[in-house]
Amino acid sequence: MAAATLDSSQKGKQKQVSQSYWSLVWWKFRKNRIAVIGGFILLVMYVLICIFAEFIAPYDLEHKTNYPEARPQTIRFLDSEGNFSIRPFVYGLEKKIDDKLRKRVFVENPQVKYPIHFFVKGDPYKLLGFIPGDIHLFGVQSDNPEAYIFIMGTDSNGRDFFSRIIFGGRLSMLIGLLGQFLTIIFGSILGAISGYYGGAVDMFVQRFTEFLSAFPDIPLFMALAAAIPKFWSPIAVYFMLTIILAFVRWGGLARQVRGLILSLREREYVLAARSAGASDSRIMFRHLLPGTMSHVIVIATLSIPGMILSETALSWLGLGLRPPLTSWGVLLQEAGTVYAIRFTPWQLWTVVFILITIMAYNMLGDGLRDAMDPYSAR
Amino acid sequence: MTAPEATATSTPAVDESILLNVRGLKKYFPIQKGLLRRTVGYVKAVDDVTFFVREGETLGLVGESGCGKTTAGRTIIRLYEPTGGEIYFKSTVLGNSAPKMVNLLELDKAQMKLVRQEISMIFQDPVNSLNPRMSVGDIIAEPMMIHGKYGPDSEGVIVALLERVGLRADHLRRYPHEFSGGQRQRIGIARALSLNPRLVICDEPVSALDVSIQAQTLNLLEDLQHDFNLAYIFVAHDLSVVQHISDRVAVMYVGKIVEMADSEMLYNNPLHPYTEALLSSVPKPDPKYKSDRIIMQGDVADPSNPPSGCYFHPRCRYAVDLCKQKSPEFRELKKDHFVACHRAEELKLRGI
């Protein structure tokens, strides 16, 4: 009955004065400039790359042109005669034979200018698999079907490298997220069971994680990746690889969760719930796991880069994703020859994207780690 | 070891007002060593403890740190599974509203869960005993939710309970870190009362609070006892606190109860030398009082390797050879005054 006295205006006031744990965390996180920047970069990258890749990339992933191994075009405002144009443009490309190298090269032809437009019509696509469209963020508009813009050059098949990086990022960045999600699920459930029940279960889980972590990573990856049947569809291979990465990595997280559960289960609030007759699952999901979540999130954030790098390394070794799937690792593999570094060094642009992603994750993770303990001073 | 007859005499079986009757309760924790976790011995945290609590009264359970008083409290509600003994509780829920004595140790899980509505606990540490991720309302509602008693008007009940323990209705949606130690303990008390229990086990509910707050909390507990006809088992190490709140007091030493009596009787005429020594350490608010404490020799006995005979004999001023050889019986020397000491009849001990 007294509840009726809690009218809505009072409730509004309470919202203002009362802070849940997560609102305190957010409060503290916001004050950490670097972490906010890291989080913002990631948010932008995930939205642009994972959701809007087709729109951002000027060309389709497999759009082959007649300009293989073209170097990146410079975006210009001044032409060779010194005329300024407010609209940026690129010069067209012209095939030449380099006599010394005995090799075909493409050079910029100042006679042909292609102005750059935003929101141009290009290769048709389906956003998120079902929204059809053909508008791209930027591109060149010209009657000449051979007019292209390659801001990061092309690969040996004449495909726009910037587009490929964007599409490749989708797989690489999602594998980190998906794999880490699976790791959290495996790790926290097994860790929680191990810590809560103890005894033989604990013994088994702990020995198993020790076995996994004692095993050298790369040979294990190789063995597991080699076990993926060749005839599987690329998407199945992709998910299999995600599961493999998660499978190898959940051990560390499980141990940390176990340790936390061991300390939390002796807390008096857990005893209070047990003395009131709470079931094991209630204690686990209402009292124990929420207490470990902040820690798990920090660990997960800080280990996503490792996941992304593992995918990259595996694909680079030829054990992970294979063409036609395109990830950053696959792109690096294509760039991993002396020939590529000598003649198409712009393929190393992939590294810059990987670095930015990993730096951003580390910045975010550091900030989260500090923010997750909002009761501490500082 | 208490002889069986002594146990029998200590329980007036006909007494209708008895709510909880604990007989020969034992809780041994195994000591495991080595790779194979072999059990090499036991810590006898609670060793053959017998006591009872009447409806609406407060039994103080006192003793030094590590004497097993907290373990005893937790074993009663089966937070720890007892090694042996019997715990009889007059349950209304299981008796279909006619009170019925049941042995808690013979109940299955579902029945025990029902009984848990009638016995609740208040914990020592106000910081640790409230889940920091739950709001005050959720914390107090939790026992109701566990027992499927949370309904549309429960929020009103909770608000009334909050106000009853001295908090405000608008504290409902706040989180534990926003409260002081005394306020948090009030939240813990409200949680303990949310299912209308008959017996509340208070595990050192005031020892983590400062002195002025202690008094407020004790008074609150006393008021609540009156209003709801609660019985308390009040575990504490501070004799002055226990004296304030208890009707009867049981003194524990190394897992055993050495003396149990009405609190006035126990404080004025202790029959056990350990009680005497404890009482001499109670500070008195009188600047002219010349302290005359009995300084006990040695340390508390190790419960995994207790001394022979009476566990207290190495520290006892009155120990004789018999004390080293034979364990004293826990017997009713005067009416309602139980003691476990060979020399209880002959000694003249000092009270307060």
mmCIF file of C-alpha atoms in Angstrom, chain B residues 8-349:
data_model
loop_
_atom_site.group_PDB
_atom_site.id
_atom_site.type_symbol
_atom_site.label_atom_id
_atom_site.label_comp_id
_atom_site.label_asym_id
_atom_site.label_seq_id
_atom_site.Cartn_x
_atom_site.Cartn_y
_atom_site.Cartn_z
ATOM 1 C CA ALA B 8 18.770 -35.662 28.196
ATOM 2 C CA THR B 9 18.558 -33.701 31.425
ATOM 3 C CA SER B 10 19.463 -30.517 29.633
ATOM 4 C CA THR B 11 16.343 -30.607 27.503
ATOM 5 C CA PRO B 12 13.080 -30.177 29.280
ATOM 6 C CA ALA B 13 11.205 -32.141 26.643
ATOM 7 C CA VAL B 14 7.815 -31.124 27.931
ATOM 8 C CA ASP B 15 8.468 -27.426 27.716
ATOM 9 C CA GLU B 16 5.917 -26.209 25.170
ATOM 10 C CA SER B 17 7.611 -22.872 24.632
ATOM 11 C CA ILE B 18 10.778 -24.319 23.168
ATOM 12 C CA LEU B 19 11.226 -23.243 19.568
ATOM 13 C CA LEU B 20 14.617 -24.672 18.773
ATOM 14 C CA ASN B 21 16.240 -27.562 20.531
ATOM 15 C CA VAL B 22 19.775 -28.432 19.502
ATOM 16 C CA ARG B 23 21.169 -31.668 20.857
ATOM 17 C CA GLY B 24 24.717 -32.939 20.511
ATOM 18 C CA LEU B 25 25.366 -30.852 17.398
ATOM 19 C CA LYS B 26 28.710 -31.595 15.783
ATOM 20 C CA LYS B 27 30.455 -29.994 12.857
ATOM 21 C CA TYR B 28 33.921 -31.276 11.986
ATOM 22 C CA PHE B 29 35.841 -29.801 9.084
ATOM 23 C CA PRO B 30 38.245 -32.282 7.527
ATOM 24 C CA ILE B 31 41.889 -31.255 7.192
ATOM 25 C CA GLN B 32 43.139 -32.465 3.840
ATOM 26 C CA LYS B 33 46.754 -32.734 2.911
ATOM 27 C CA GLY B 34 48.871 -33.831 0.004
ATOM 28 C CA LEU B 35 48.224 -34.424 -3.630
ATOM 29 C CA LEU B 36 45.476 -36.950 -3.067
ATOM 30 C CA ARG B 37 43.737 -34.755 -0.505
ATOM 31 C CA ARG B 38 43.798 -37.393 2.185
ATOM 32 C CA THR B 39 41.976 -36.462 5.340
ATOM 33 C CA VAL B 40 44.578 -36.275 8.065
ATOM 34 C CA GLY B 41 42.412 -34.910 10.838
ATOM 35 C CA TYR B 42 39.419 -32.785 11.729
ATOM 36 C CA VAL B 43 38.885 -29.318 13.060
ATOM 37 C CA LYS B 44 36.174 -29.844 15.602
ATOM 38 C CA ALA B 45 34.568 -26.452 15.155
ATOM 39 C CA VAL B 46 31.370 -27.466 16.904
ATOM 40 C CA ASP B 47 31.714 -30.466 19.144
ATOM 41 C CA ASP B 48 28.688 -31.861 20.885
ATOM 42 C CA VAL B 49 26.768 -28.671 21.518
ATOM 43 C CA THR B 50 23.412 -28.787 23.264
ATOM 44 C CA PHE B 51 21.137 -25.839 23.859
ATOM 45 C CA PHE B 52 17.605 -24.653 23.313
ATOM 46 C CA VAL B 53 15.829 -21.411 22.502
ATOM 47 C CA ARG B 54 12.335 -20.553 23.681
ATOM 48 C CA GLU B 55 9.842 -18.639 21.598
ATOM 49 C CA GLY B 56 10.382 -14.916 21.662
ATOM 50 C CA GLU B 57 13.555 -15.024 23.715
ATOM 51 C CA THR B 58 17.151 -14.189 22.974
ATOM 52 C CA LEU B 59 19.924 -16.663 23.518
ATOM 53 C CA GLY B 60 23.350 -15.071 23.531
ATOM 54 C CA LEU B 61 26.128 -17.279 22.226
ATOM 55 C CA VAL B 62 29.489 -15.929 23.334
ATOM 56 C CA GLY B 63 33.089 -17.001 23.131
ATOM 57 C CA GLU B 64 36.467 -16.005 21.793
ATOM 58 C CA SER B 65 37.223 -15.821 18.070
ATOM 59 C CA GLY B 66 37.428 -19.277 16.579
ATOM 60 C CA CYS B 67 35.428 -21.006 19.289
ATOM 61 C CA GLY B 68 32.822 -22.188 16.796
ATOM 62 C CA LYS B 69 29.947 -19.890 17.634
ATOM 63 C CA THR B 70 29.503 -18.672 14.058
ATOM 64 C CA THR B 71 29.806 -22.217 12.760
ATOM 65 C CA ALA B 72 27.187 -23.335 15.251
ATOM 66 C CA GLY B 73 24.817 -20.628 14.008
ATOM 67 C CA ARG B 74 25.385 -21.528 10.373
ATOM 68 C CA THR B 75 25.051 -25.241 10.996
ATOM 69 C CA ILE B 76 21.613 -24.771 12.520
ATOM 70 C CA ILE B 77 20.274 -23.416 9.253
ATOM 71 C CA ARG B 78 22.279 -26.062 7.387
ATOM 72 C CA LEU B 79 24.586 -23.673 5.603
ATOM 73 C CA TYR B 80 27.082 -26.291 6.697
ATOM 74 C CA GLU B 81 25.967 -29.895 6.852
ATOM 75 C CA PRO B 82 26.365 -31.038 10.456
ATOM 76 C CA THR B 83 28.581 -34.013 11.222
ATOM 77 C CA GLY B 84 26.175 -35.229 13.853
ATOM 78 C CA GLY B 85 23.477 -34.326 16.310
ATOM 79 C CA GLU B 86 19.864 -33.309 16.174
ATOM 80 C CA ILE B 87 18.224 -29.955 15.571
ATOM 81 C CA TYR B 88 14.558 -29.851 16.521
ATOM 82 C CA PHE B 89 12.578 -26.877 15.366
ATOM 83 C CA LYS B 90 8.947 -26.112 16.014
ATOM 84 C CA SER B 91 7.814 -25.521 12.471
ATOM 85 C CA THR B 92 4.460 -23.987 11.651
ATOM 86 C CA VAL B 93 4.887 -24.304 7.903
ATOM 87 C CA LEU B 94 5.565 -28.029 7.947
ATOM 88 C CA GLY B 95 2.934 -28.698 10.583
ATOM 89 C CA ASN B 96 0.161 -27.184 8.458
ATOM 90 C CA SER B 97 -0.144 -24.183 10.773
ATOM 91 C CA ALA B 98 -0.260 -26.358 13.891
ATOM 92 C CA PRO B 99 3.271 -26.099 15.306
ATOM 93 C CA LYS B 100 5.161 -29.354 14.986
ATOM 94 C CA MET B 101 8.613 -30.318 16.210
ATOM 95 C CA VAL B 102 10.752 -31.486 13.286
ATOM 96 C CA ASN B 103 14.359 -32.571 13.136
ATOM 97 C CA LEU B 104 15.929 -30.286 10.562
ATOM 98 C CA LEU B 105 18.569 -32.862 9.762
ATOM 99 C CA GLU B 106 15.993 -35.384 8.619
ATOM 100 C CA LEU B 107 14.250 -33.040 6.216
ATOM 101 C CA ASP B 108 14.739 -33.358 2.491
ATOM 102 C CA LYS B 109 15.725 -30.390 0.389
ATOM 103 C CA ALA B 110 12.188 -29.248 -0.409
ATOM 104 C CA GLN B 111 11.043 -29.437 3.207
ATOM 105 C CA MET B 112 14.178 -27.677 4.392
ATOM 106 C CA LYS B 113 13.482 -24.902 1.918
ATOM 107 C CA LEU B 114 10.047 -24.433 3.460
ATOM 108 C CA VAL B 115 11.521 -24.246 6.944
ATOM 109 C CA ARG B 116 13.975 -21.604 5.779
ATOM 110 C CA GLN B 117 11.073 -19.171 5.695
ATOM 111 C CA GLU B 118 10.882 -19.480 9.458
ATOM 112 C CA ILE B 119 14.587 -19.177 10.226
ATOM 113 C CA SER B 120 16.651 -16.342 8.836
ATOM 114 C CA MET B 121 20.054 -14.850 9.379
ATOM 115 C CA ILE B 122 21.644 -11.481 9.965
ATOM 116 C CA PHE B 123 25.316 -11.325 9.083
ATOM 117 C CA GLN B 124 28.310 -9.673 10.604
ATOM 118 C CA ASP B 125 29.793 -7.688 7.777
ATOM 119 C CA PRO B 126 27.417 -5.018 6.461
ATOM 120 C CA VAL B 127 29.628 -4.495 3.393
ATOM 121 C CA ASN B 128 29.875 -8.120 2.360
ATOM 122 C CA SER B 129 26.406 -9.235 3.231
ATOM 123 C CA LEU B 130 24.651 -7.141 0.580
ATOM 124 C CA ASN B 131 25.181 -7.836 -3.095
ATOM 125 C CA PRO B 132 26.631 -4.598 -4.539
ATOM 126 C CA ARG B 133 24.902 -5.215 -7.881
ATOM 127 C CA MET B 134 21.396 -5.337 -6.444
ATOM 128 C CA SER B 135 19.226 -2.460 -5.325
ATOM 129 C CA VAL B 136 17.939 -2.374 -1.777
ATOM 130 C CA GLY B 137 14.463 -3.328 -2.949
ATOM 131 C CA ASP B 138 15.806 -6.359 -4.809
ATOM 132 C CA ILE B 139 17.898 -7.412 -1.836
ATOM 133 C CA ILE B 140 14.949 -7.365 0.532
ATOM 134 C CA ALA B 141 12.653 -8.956 -2.030
ATOM 135 C CA GLU B 142 15.012 -11.818 -2.731
ATOM 136 C CA PRO B 143 13.812 -14.189 0.028
ATOM 137 C CA MET B 144 10.234 -13.560 -1.140
ATOM 138 C CA MET B 145 11.173 -14.325 -4.724
ATOM 139 C CA ILE B 146 12.984 -17.501 -3.711
ATOM 140 C CA HIS B 147 9.855 -18.720 -1.977
ATOM 141 C CA GLY B 148 7.490 -17.543 -4.675
ATOM 142 C CA LYS B 149 5.872 -15.009 -2.373
ATOM 143 C CA TYR B 150 6.617 -11.908 -4.378
ATOM 144 C CA GLY B 151 3.394 -10.435 -5.627
ATOM 145 C CA PRO B 152 1.958 -7.100 -6.707
ATOM 146 C CA ASP B 153 1.650 -5.753 -3.168
ATOM 147 C CA SER B 154 5.069 -6.964 -2.069
ATOM 148 C CA GLU B 155 6.637 -3.625 -2.824
ATOM 149 C CA GLY B 156 4.352 -2.082 -0.252
ATOM 150 C CA VAL B 157 5.398 -4.707 2.271
ATOM 151 C CA ILE B 158 9.041 -3.975 1.559
ATOM 152 C CA VAL B 159 8.566 -0.244 1.914
ATOM 153 C CA ALA B 160 6.795 -0.780 5.236
ATOM 154 C CA LEU B 161 9.657 -2.999 6.336
ATOM 155 C CA LEU B 162 12.215 -0.403 5.294
ATOM 156 C CA GLU B 163 10.428 2.225 7.316
ATOM 157 C CA ARG B 164 10.132 -0.142 10.242
ATOM 158 C CA VAL B 165 13.908 -0.603 10.375
ATOM 159 C CA GLY B 166 14.473 3.137 10.179
ATOM 160 C CA LEU B 167 15.108 3.700 6.489
ATOM 161 C CA ARG B 168 13.043 5.684 4.008
ATOM 162 C CA ALA B 169 10.800 4.526 1.188
ATOM 163 C CA ASP B 170 12.940 6.295 -1.374
ATOM 164 C CA HIS B 171 15.905 4.142 -0.393
ATOM 165 C CA LEU B 172 14.228 1.303 -2.252
ATOM 166 C CA ARG B 173 15.997 1.879 -5.539
ATOM 167 C CA ARG B 174 19.370 2.786 -4.160
ATOM 168 C CA TYR B 175 22.391 0.552 -4.045
ATOM 169 C CA PRO B 176 24.280 -0.661 -0.984
ATOM 170 C CA HIS B 177 27.361 1.473 -1.596
ATOM 171 C CA GLU B 178 25.251 4.566 -1.023
ATOM 172 C CA PHE B 179 24.657 3.685 2.642
ATOM 173 C CA SER B 180 26.663 3.834 5.833
ATOM 174 C CA GLY B 181 27.545 0.716 7.798
ATOM 175 C CA GLY B 182 24.663 1.102 10.242
ATOM 176 C CA GLN B 183 22.159 1.666 7.439
ATOM 177 C CA ARG B 184 23.438 -1.361 5.568
ATOM 178 C CA GLN B 185 22.984 -3.468 8.654
ATOM 179 C CA ARG B 186 19.390 -2.224 8.799
ATOM 180 C CA ILE B 187 18.941 -3.390 5.210
ATOM 181 C CA GLY B 188 20.284 -6.778 6.267
ATOM 182 C CA ILE B 189 17.802 -6.844 9.124
ATOM 183 C CA ALA B 190 14.940 -5.949 6.793
ATOM 184 C CA ARG B 191 15.962 -8.789 4.494
ATOM 185 C CA ALA B 192 16.003 -11.205 7.420
ATOM 186 C CA LEU B 193 12.477 -10.174 8.360
ATOM 187 C CA SER B 194 10.948 -10.169 4.897
ATOM 188 C CA LEU B 195 9.384 -13.632 5.285
ATOM 189 C CA ASN B 196 8.157 -13.182 8.856
ATOM 190 C CA PRO B 197 10.547 -15.645 10.468
ATOM 191 C CA ARG B 198 10.159 -17.026 13.963
ATOM 192 C CA LEU B 199 13.855 -17.426 14.652
ATOM 193 C CA VAL B 200 16.619 -15.088 13.565
ATOM 194 C CA ILE B 201 20.239 -16.130 13.858
ATOM 195 C CA CYS B 202 22.203 -12.937 14.386
ATOM 196 C CA ASP B 203 25.835 -13.595 13.585
ATOM 197 C CA GLU B 204 27.700 -10.805 15.361
ATOM 198 C CA PRO B 205 25.339 -8.224 13.894
ATOM 199 C CA VAL B 206 26.918 -5.268 15.630
ATOM 200 C CA SER B 207 30.603 -6.098 15.933
ATOM 201 C CA ALA B 208 31.474 -4.322 12.677
ATOM 202 C CA LEU B 209 29.671 -1.143 13.721
ATOM 203 C CA ASP B 210 30.913 1.677 15.867
ATOM 204 C CA VAL B 211 29.660 1.992 19.396
ATOM 205 C CA SER B 212 26.902 4.593 19.007
ATOM 206 C CA ILE B 213 25.504 2.717 16.019
ATOM 207 C CA GLN B 214 25.752 -0.541 17.964
ATOM 208 C CA ALA B 215 23.354 0.749 20.571
ATOM 209 C CA GLN B 216 20.845 1.936 17.965
ATOM 210 C CA THR B 217 20.988 -1.385 16.161
ATOM 211 C CA LEU B 218 20.563 -3.360 19.372
ATOM 212 C CA ASN B 219 17.554 -1.280 20.331
ATOM 213 C CA LEU B 220 16.085 -1.818 16.887
ATOM 214 C CA LEU B 221 16.563 -5.557 17.236
ATOM 215 C CA GLU B 222 14.838 -5.490 20.608
ATOM 216 C CA ASP B 223 11.902 -3.478 19.265
ATOM 217 C CA LEU B 224 11.520 -5.839 16.359
ATOM 218 C CA GLN B 225 11.601 -8.801 18.713
ATOM 219 C CA HIS B 226 8.644 -7.327 20.582
ATOM 220 C CA ASP B 227 6.678 -6.459 17.472
ATOM 221 C CA PHE B 228 7.138 -9.725 15.628
ATOM 222 C CA ASN B 229 7.616 -12.127 18.549
ATOM 223 C CA LEU B 230 11.007 -13.185 17.267
ATOM 224 C CA ALA B 231 13.452 -15.512 18.907
ATOM 225 C CA TYR B 232 17.100 -14.578 18.474
ATOM 226 C CA ILE B 233 20.263 -16.561 18.638
ATOM 227 C CA PHE B 234 22.663 -13.727 19.192
ATOM 228 C CA VAL B 235 26.235 -14.673 18.399
ATOM 229 C CA ALA B 236 28.792 -12.227 19.763
ATOM 230 C CA HIS B 237 32.143 -11.967 21.424
ATOM 231 C CA ASP B 238 31.305 -8.887 23.401
ATOM 232 C CA LEU B 239 29.783 -9.771 26.762
ATOM 233 C CA SER B 240 28.404 -6.315 27.430
ATOM 234 C CA VAL B 241 26.487 -6.363 24.155
ATOM 235 C CA VAL B 242 25.152 -9.813 24.946
ATOM 236 C CA GLN B 243 24.152 -8.795 28.447
ATOM 237 C CA HIS B 244 22.139 -5.940 27.028
ATOM 238 C CA ILE B 245 20.055 -8.037 24.694
ATOM 239 C CA SER B 246 19.989 -11.626 25.956
ATOM 240 C CA ASP B 247 17.515 -13.445 28.148
ATOM 241 C CA ARG B 248 19.848 -16.373 28.418
ATOM 242 C CA VAL B 249 23.512 -16.786 27.589
ATOM 243 C CA ALA B 250 25.575 -19.760 26.455
ATOM 244 C CA VAL B 251 29.362 -19.553 26.691
ATOM 245 C CA MET B 252 31.371 -21.515 24.162
ATOM 246 C CA TYR B 253 34.973 -22.612 24.369
ATOM 247 C CA VAL B 254 36.694 -24.584 21.580
ATOM 248 C CA GLY B 255 33.544 -25.974 20.047
ATOM 249 C CA LYS B 256 31.751 -26.811 23.276
ATOM 250 C CA ILE B 257 29.290 -24.982 25.447
ATOM 251 C CA VAL B 258 30.814 -24.677 28.887
ATOM 252 C CA GLU B 259 28.049 -22.789 30.632
ATOM 253 C CA MET B 260 24.460 -21.797 29.898
ATOM 254 C CA ALA B 261 22.097 -19.890 32.173
ATOM 255 C CA ASP B 262 19.757 -16.937 32.443
ATOM 256 C CA SER B 263 21.868 -13.943 31.691
ATOM 257 C CA GLU B 264 21.432 -12.400 35.127
ATOM 258 C CA MET B 265 22.384 -15.628 36.811
ATOM 259 C CA LEU B 266 25.363 -16.116 34.563
ATOM 260 C CA TYR B 267 26.669 -12.602 34.982
ATOM 261 C CA ASN B 268 26.213 -12.537 38.768
ATOM 262 C CA ASN B 269 27.150 -16.075 39.656
ATOM 263 C CA PRO B 270 29.230 -17.698 36.963
ATOM 264 C CA LEU B 271 29.936 -21.340 37.583
ATOM 265 C CA HIS B 272 32.673 -21.905 35.038
ATOM 266 C CA PRO B 273 36.188 -20.452 35.407
ATOM 267 C CA TYR B 274 36.204 -19.484 31.731
ATOM 268 C CA THR B 275 33.039 -17.435 32.163
ATOM 269 C CA GLU B 276 34.617 -15.789 35.177
ATOM 270 C CA ALA B 277 37.685 -14.839 33.165
ATOM 271 C CA LEU B 278 35.560 -13.446 30.321
ATOM 272 C CA LEU B 279 33.431 -11.435 32.721
ATOM 273 C CA SER B 280 36.500 -9.923 34.361
ATOM 274 C CA SER B 281 37.452 -8.481 30.993
ATOM 275 C CA VAL B 282 34.228 -6.530 30.528
ATOM 276 C CA PRO B 283 35.129 -2.842 30.767
ATOM 277 C CA LYS B 284 33.191 -0.835 33.336
ATOM 278 C CA PRO B 285 32.228 2.761 32.766
ATOM 279 C CA ASP B 286 33.622 3.905 36.089
ATOM 280 C CA PRO B 287 36.889 5.861 36.165
ATOM 281 C CA LYS B 288 37.528 4.968 39.797
ATOM 282 C CA TYR B 289 37.167 1.265 39.168
ATOM 283 C CA LYS B 290 40.450 -0.549 39.621
ATOM 284 C CA SER B 291 40.773 -3.110 36.933
ATOM 285 C CA ASP B 292 41.202 -6.594 38.236
ATOM 286 C CA ARG B 293 41.266 -8.660 35.091
ATOM 287 C CA ILE B 294 42.024 -12.313 35.120
ATOM 288 C CA ILE B 295 44.782 -12.718 32.580
ATOM 289 C CA MET B 296 44.461 -16.149 31.045
ATOM 290 C CA GLN B 297 47.633 -18.050 30.344
ATOM 291 C CA GLY B 298 48.394 -19.427 26.914
ATOM 292 C CA ASP B 299 46.307 -19.390 23.772
ATOM 293 C CA VAL B 300 42.936 -20.729 22.811
ATOM 294 C CA ALA B 301 43.210 -24.477 22.325
ATOM 295 C CA ASP B 302 43.659 -25.711 18.782
ATOM 296 C CA PRO B 303 40.307 -27.243 17.762
ATOM 297 C CA SER B 304 42.084 -29.749 15.513
ATOM 298 C CA ASN B 305 44.207 -30.959 18.404
ATOM 299 C CA PRO B 306 42.451 -30.115 21.654
ATOM 300 C CA PRO B 307 44.006 -30.855 25.050
ATOM 301 C CA SER B 308 43.003 -33.910 27.035
ATOM 302 C CA GLY B 309 40.251 -33.837 29.595
ATOM 303 C CA CYS B 310 38.617 -30.459 29.988
ATOM 304 C CA TYR B 311 39.678 -28.329 27.012
ATOM 305 C CA PHE B 312 40.096 -25.359 29.298
ATOM 306 C CA HIS B 313 42.449 -26.958 31.834
ATOM 307 C CA PRO B 314 45.779 -25.572 30.468
ATOM 308 C CA ARG B 315 44.479 -22.045 30.998
ATOM 309 C CA CYS B 316 42.415 -22.607 34.102
ATOM 310 C CA ARG B 317 43.489 -21.196 37.466
ATOM 311 C CA TYR B 318 41.600 -23.869 39.333
ATOM 312 C CA ALA B 319 42.635 -26.918 37.325
ATOM 313 C CA VAL B 320 43.370 -30.117 39.231
ATOM 314 C CA ASP B 321 44.579 -33.505 37.993
ATOM 315 C CA LEU B 322 41.057 -34.709 37.310
ATOM 316 C CA CYS B 323 40.601 -31.886 34.776
ATOM 317 C CA LYS B 324 43.505 -33.200 32.702
ATOM 318 C CA GLN B 325 42.134 -36.702 32.584
ATOM 319 C CA LYS B 326 38.400 -36.551 32.337
ATOM 320 C CA SER B 327 36.176 -34.407 30.220
ATOM 321 C CA PRO B 328 33.508 -32.770 32.412
ATOM 322 C CA GLU B 329 29.821 -33.400 31.832
ATOM 323 C CA PHE B 330 27.509 -30.609 30.789
ATOM 324 C CA ARG B 331 24.997 -30.798 33.623
ATOM 325 C CA GLU B 332 22.204 -28.784 35.139
ATOM 326 C CA LEU B 333 23.689 -27.735 38.441
ATOM 327 C CA LYS B 334 20.923 -25.356 39.443
ATOM 328 C CA LYS B 335 17.596 -24.906 37.762
ATOM 329 C CA ASP B 336 18.217 -23.691 34.228
ATOM 330 C CA HIS B 337 21.898 -23.247 34.947
ATOM 331 C CA PHE B 338 24.054 -25.668 33.001
ATOM 332 C CA VAL B 339 27.794 -25.983 33.373
ATOM 333 C CA ALA B 340 30.608 -28.274 32.293
ATOM 334 C CA CYS B 341 33.168 -28.120 35.087
ATOM 335 C CA HIS B 342 34.348 -30.754 37.573
ATOM 336 C CA ARG B 343 34.738 -28.241 40.349
ATOM 337 C CA ALA B 344 31.627 -26.144 39.768
ATOM 338 C CA GLU B 345 30.140 -27.006 43.179
ATOM 339 C CA GLU B 346 33.172 -26.100 45.250
ATOM 340 C CA LEU B 347 34.413 -22.991 43.459
ATOM 341 C CA LYS B 348 33.253 -19.544 44.455
ATOM 342 C CA LEU B 349 33.596 -17.483 41.309
#
